[in-house]
C-alpha positions as a printed Julia matrix, in Angstrom:
278×3 Matrix{Float64}:
 -83.06   31.9   -22.37
 -83.45   34.91  -20.11
 -80.4    36.28  -18.31
 -82.1    35.65  -14.97
 -82.53   31.96  -15.76
 -78.92   31.68  -16.89
 -77.75   33.36  -13.71
 -79.89   31.03  -11.6
 -78.45   28.01  -13.45
 -74.89   29.17  -12.77
 -75.66   29.71   -9.09
 -77.26   26.28   -8.74
 -74.3    24.62  -10.54
 -71.86   26.5    -8.34
 -73.7    25.39   -5.2
 -73.72   21.77   -6.34
 -69.97   21.96   -7.03
 -69.36   23.48   -3.6
 -71.37   20.72   -1.94
 -69.39   18.07   -3.85
 -66.03   19.6    -3.01
 -67.08   20.09    0.58
 -68.04   16.42    0.83
 -64.71   15.36   -0.63
 -62.85   17.58    1.83
 -64.9    16.23    4.74
 -64.16   12.63    3.75
 -60.44   13.4     3.44
 -60.38   15.07    6.85
 -62.34   12.18    8.34
 -59.91    9.62    6.87
 -56.94   11.6     8.2
 -58.53   11.92   11.63
 -59.31    8.19   11.64
 -55.71    7.36   10.69
 -54.38    9.68   13.38
 -56.84    8.23   15.88
 -55.78    4.68   14.98
 -52.11    5.61   15.29
 -52.71    7.34   18.59
 -54.72    4.37   19.8
 -51.88    1.94   19.0
 -49.3     4.17   20.67
 -51.57    4.31   23.72
 -51.68    0.5    23.77
 -47.89    0.38   23.64
 -47.73    2.86   26.5
 -50.25    0.86   28.52
 -48.09   -2.25   28.06
 -44.95   -0.24   28.91
 -43.44   -1.22   25.57
 -40.67    1.18   24.54
 -39.88    1.76   20.88
 -37.12    4.36   21.22
 -35.94    6.25   18.15
 -37.17    4.46   15.03
 -35.71    4.65   11.51
 -37.33    7.22    9.25
 -40.37    6.27    7.17
 -40.62    6.45    3.4
 -37.49    4.47    2.52
 -37.46    2.96   -0.97
 -35.88   -0.43   -1.7
 -35.83   -3.01   -4.51
 -35.9    -6.78   -4.77
 -32.5    -8.1    -5.86
 -31.15  -11.36   -7.23
 -27.72  -12.97   -7.05
 -25.84  -16.24   -7.6
 -23.26  -17.9    -5.4
 -19.82  -16.75   -6.5
 -17.47  -19.37   -7.95
 -13.78  -18.85   -7.27
 -11.38  -19.0   -10.18
  -7.84  -20.36  -10.13
  -6.63  -16.78  -10.3
  -8.74  -15.95   -7.22
  -7.2   -18.85   -5.33
  -3.63  -17.88   -6.25
  -4.26  -14.29   -5.15
  -5.81  -15.46   -1.89
  -2.93  -17.82   -1.09
  -0.39  -15.1    -1.77
  -2.26  -12.56    0.33
  -2.86  -14.76    3.38
   0.21  -16.9     3.98
  -0.54  -17.45    7.69
  -3.1   -20.15    6.89
  -3.67  -23.33    4.93
  -6.74  -23.24    2.72
  -8.66  -25.09    0.07
 -11.58  -24.23   -2.17
 -14.4   -26.77   -1.98
 -16.77  -27.27   -4.93
 -15.42  -24.06   -6.51
 -17.55  -21.9    -4.2
 -16.42  -22.34   -0.58
 -13.13  -21.36    1.03
 -12.12  -23.5     4.0
  -9.08  -22.33    5.95
  -7.02  -23.38    8.97
  -4.66  -20.87   10.63
  -1.09  -22.04   11.13
  -1.22  -20.43   14.59
  -4.4   -19.42   16.43
  -5.28  -15.79   15.73
  -6.0   -13.48   18.66
  -8.82  -10.98   18.2
  -7.13   -8.11   20.01
  -9.15   -5.43   18.25
 -12.53   -7.1    18.59
 -14.68   -9.36   16.47
 -13.96   -7.51   13.22
 -10.22   -8.29   13.43
 -10.76  -11.47   11.46
 -11.99   -9.5     8.43
  -8.41   -8.39    7.72
  -7.44  -12.05    7.31
 -10.1   -13.27    4.88
 -10.76  -12.69    1.2
 -12.9    -9.58    0.64
 -13.42   -9.22    4.36
 -14.87   -5.73    3.85
 -17.91   -7.36    2.21
 -19.01   -8.92    5.5
 -20.76   -7.55    8.56
 -20.58   -8.96   12.09
 -23.74  -10.75   13.14
 -23.27  -12.59   16.43
 -20.94  -14.68   18.58
 -22.22  -18.05   19.83
 -20.92  -19.51   23.09
 -17.32  -18.39   22.41
 -17.25  -21.13   19.81
 -18.56  -19.61   16.58
 -18.75  -16.1    15.11
 -21.03  -15.42   12.16
 -20.64  -12.64    9.61
 -23.18  -11.99    6.87
 -22.23  -10.71    3.45
 -23.59   -7.31    2.43
 -25.43   -6.61   -0.8
 -26.02   -2.94   -1.6
 -24.43   -2.19    1.8
 -27.11   -4.19    3.63
 -26.61   -7.62    5.24
 -28.17  -10.74    3.75
 -29.53  -12.64    6.74
 -28.91  -16.37    7.22
 -27.97  -17.35    3.71
 -25.51  -20.17    3.09
 -24.26  -18.5    -0.09
 -23.04  -15.33    1.61
 -21.64  -16.14    5.02
 -18.35  -16.17    6.92
 -18.33  -18.73    9.75
 -15.37  -18.48   12.14
 -14.47  -21.14   14.72
 -12.72  -20.32   18.01
 -10.7   -22.41   20.46
 -11.2   -22.47   24.23
  -9.08  -19.3    24.53
 -11.3   -17.33   22.17
  -8.7   -17.41   19.37
  -9.57  -18.02   15.73
  -8.52  -21.44   14.49
 -10.4   -21.82   11.21
 -13.2   -20.52    9.05
 -15.33  -21.16    5.99
 -16.71  -18.51    3.68
 -19.0   -18.22    0.7
 -19.74  -15.19   -1.47
 -22.69  -13.96   -3.47
 -22.0   -12.42   -6.86
 -22.94   -8.91   -7.89
 -26.63   -8.18   -7.2
 -29.1    -7.32   -9.92
 -32.25   -5.3    -9.33
 -35.46   -7.25   -9.9
 -38.06   -4.52   -9.35
 -38.7    -0.82   -9.39
 -38.02    0.98   -6.09
 -40.89    0.48   -3.65
 -41.64    2.23   -0.39
 -41.1    -0.21    2.48
 -43.41   -0.58    5.45
 -42.88    2.2     7.95
 -41.33    1.11   11.29
 -44.48    1.59   13.38
 -46.47   -0.63   11.01
 -43.84   -3.33   11.46
 -44.15   -3.04   15.24
 -47.91   -3.45   14.84
 -47.28   -6.73   13.0
 -45.18   -8.01   15.92
 -47.46   -6.62   18.62
 -50.0    -9.46   18.78
 -47.76  -12.52   18.77
 -44.26  -11.4    19.72
 -44.11   -8.32   21.94
 -44.71   -8.69   25.66
 -45.25   -6.27   28.48
 -42.21   -4.03   29.24
 -40.37   -5.12   26.09
 -38.1    -2.62   24.37
 -37.31   -2.29   20.68
 -33.55   -1.81   20.92
 -32.61   -1.91   17.24
 -34.33   -1.79   13.87
 -32.62   -1.79   10.49
 -33.0    -2.97    6.91
 -31.32   -5.91    5.23
 -32.24   -8.73    2.85
 -33.71  -12.19    3.31
 -34.14  -15.01    0.82
 -37.46  -14.78   -0.98
 -37.13  -17.31   -3.81
 -34.32  -19.78   -4.58
 -34.3   -20.22   -8.37
 -32.73  -22.78  -10.67
 -28.95  -23.07  -11.0
 -28.3   -21.31   -7.7
 -29.86  -17.93   -8.42
 -31.76  -16.44   -5.51
 -34.11  -13.49   -5.1
 -33.85  -11.43   -1.92
 -36.54   -9.23   -0.43
 -35.91   -6.08    1.61
 -36.36   -7.09    5.22
 -36.74   -5.3     8.53
 -34.6    -6.71   11.34
 -36.1    -5.92   14.74
 -34.17   -6.59   17.95
 -36.06   -6.8    21.23
 -34.33   -6.24   24.58
 -30.89   -6.54   22.9
 -31.46  -10.3    22.7
 -34.3   -11.52   20.54
 -34.32  -10.84   16.79
 -37.23  -11.0    14.36
 -37.55  -10.43   10.63
 -40.43   -8.92    8.68
 -40.73   -8.72    4.89
 -40.43   -4.96    4.4
 -42.61   -4.95    1.27
 -45.31   -7.53    1.95
 -45.39   -7.55    5.75
 -45.0   -11.26    6.54
 -42.97  -12.4     9.54
 -39.97  -14.39    8.24
 -38.66  -17.27   10.38
 -34.88  -17.07   10.74
 -34.31  -20.74   11.66
 -31.23  -19.43   13.46
 -30.55  -22.49   15.63
 -30.68  -24.87   12.67
 -28.45  -22.55   10.62
 -25.83  -22.28   13.39
 -25.76  -26.03   14.06
 -25.5   -26.84   10.37
 -22.73  -24.41    9.56
 -20.71  -25.3    12.7
 -20.81  -28.96   11.74
 -19.85  -28.11    8.15
 -16.78  -26.06    9.14
 -15.65  -28.66   11.7
 -15.93  -31.45    9.16
 -14.23  -29.59    6.31
 -11.35  -28.42    8.51
 -10.78  -32.0     9.69
 -10.67  -33.07    6.04
  -8.2   -30.27    5.28
  -5.93  -31.29    8.15
  -6.14  -34.95    7.13
  -5.14  -34.12    3.55
  -2.19  -32.03    4.78
  -0.83  -34.89    6.91
  -1.18  -37.61    4.3
């Protein structure tokens, strides 16, 4: 083959390669521009609806699915608890639930977290909400994140008409085990997009957004799998949950949970008092 033909072949091949690479670059730029345009378009819609998002958590967080069982208290646990908290009468129900009645109502002088100094492993719980000066809920933390609305990891505190603690019930989850490789969770703006159509209204404000866990699958013999979950608070009042991996909105069933656990504590404390007087 003549040198001129070889040179022409190289030039043609080089031009074809340049065209291919140029096309790839154009498509990448177009995709980036489309993504930016879509993002800008959504932010414009939020602005048009006067919906404020404030300062959102950073994107790119990695989380894992975890599993855990309800903790069963041993006799040694119970002896240690009784010796540590002698200002209350308590019993362990079904090996997994502490029910306690204070000998004298406990004032919460230092705020809602005061009670955590008077319960077993109080540092494992995080304040959730107070309901009508009657009930305070605390959720247990796993990997330093709260597990939302789970009967196996909750501290439910009852108050009298003076806002003093009279009794409580608590359950604990055991040590968590990782059930997946770390995965990047949905970024905060994508979560807001999920809520935009059915939840957010004009002039709403996203006042808080943080990660926790929610029950994904209850398994046999009490084991449960928890999914990383975004908690989104709107206007400091309304709270919603979104699966941080798969993107589904998770119903909290908060009212049912509160009613159920209030009834449970009331009933168990009455049984405790009855047994003490017999």
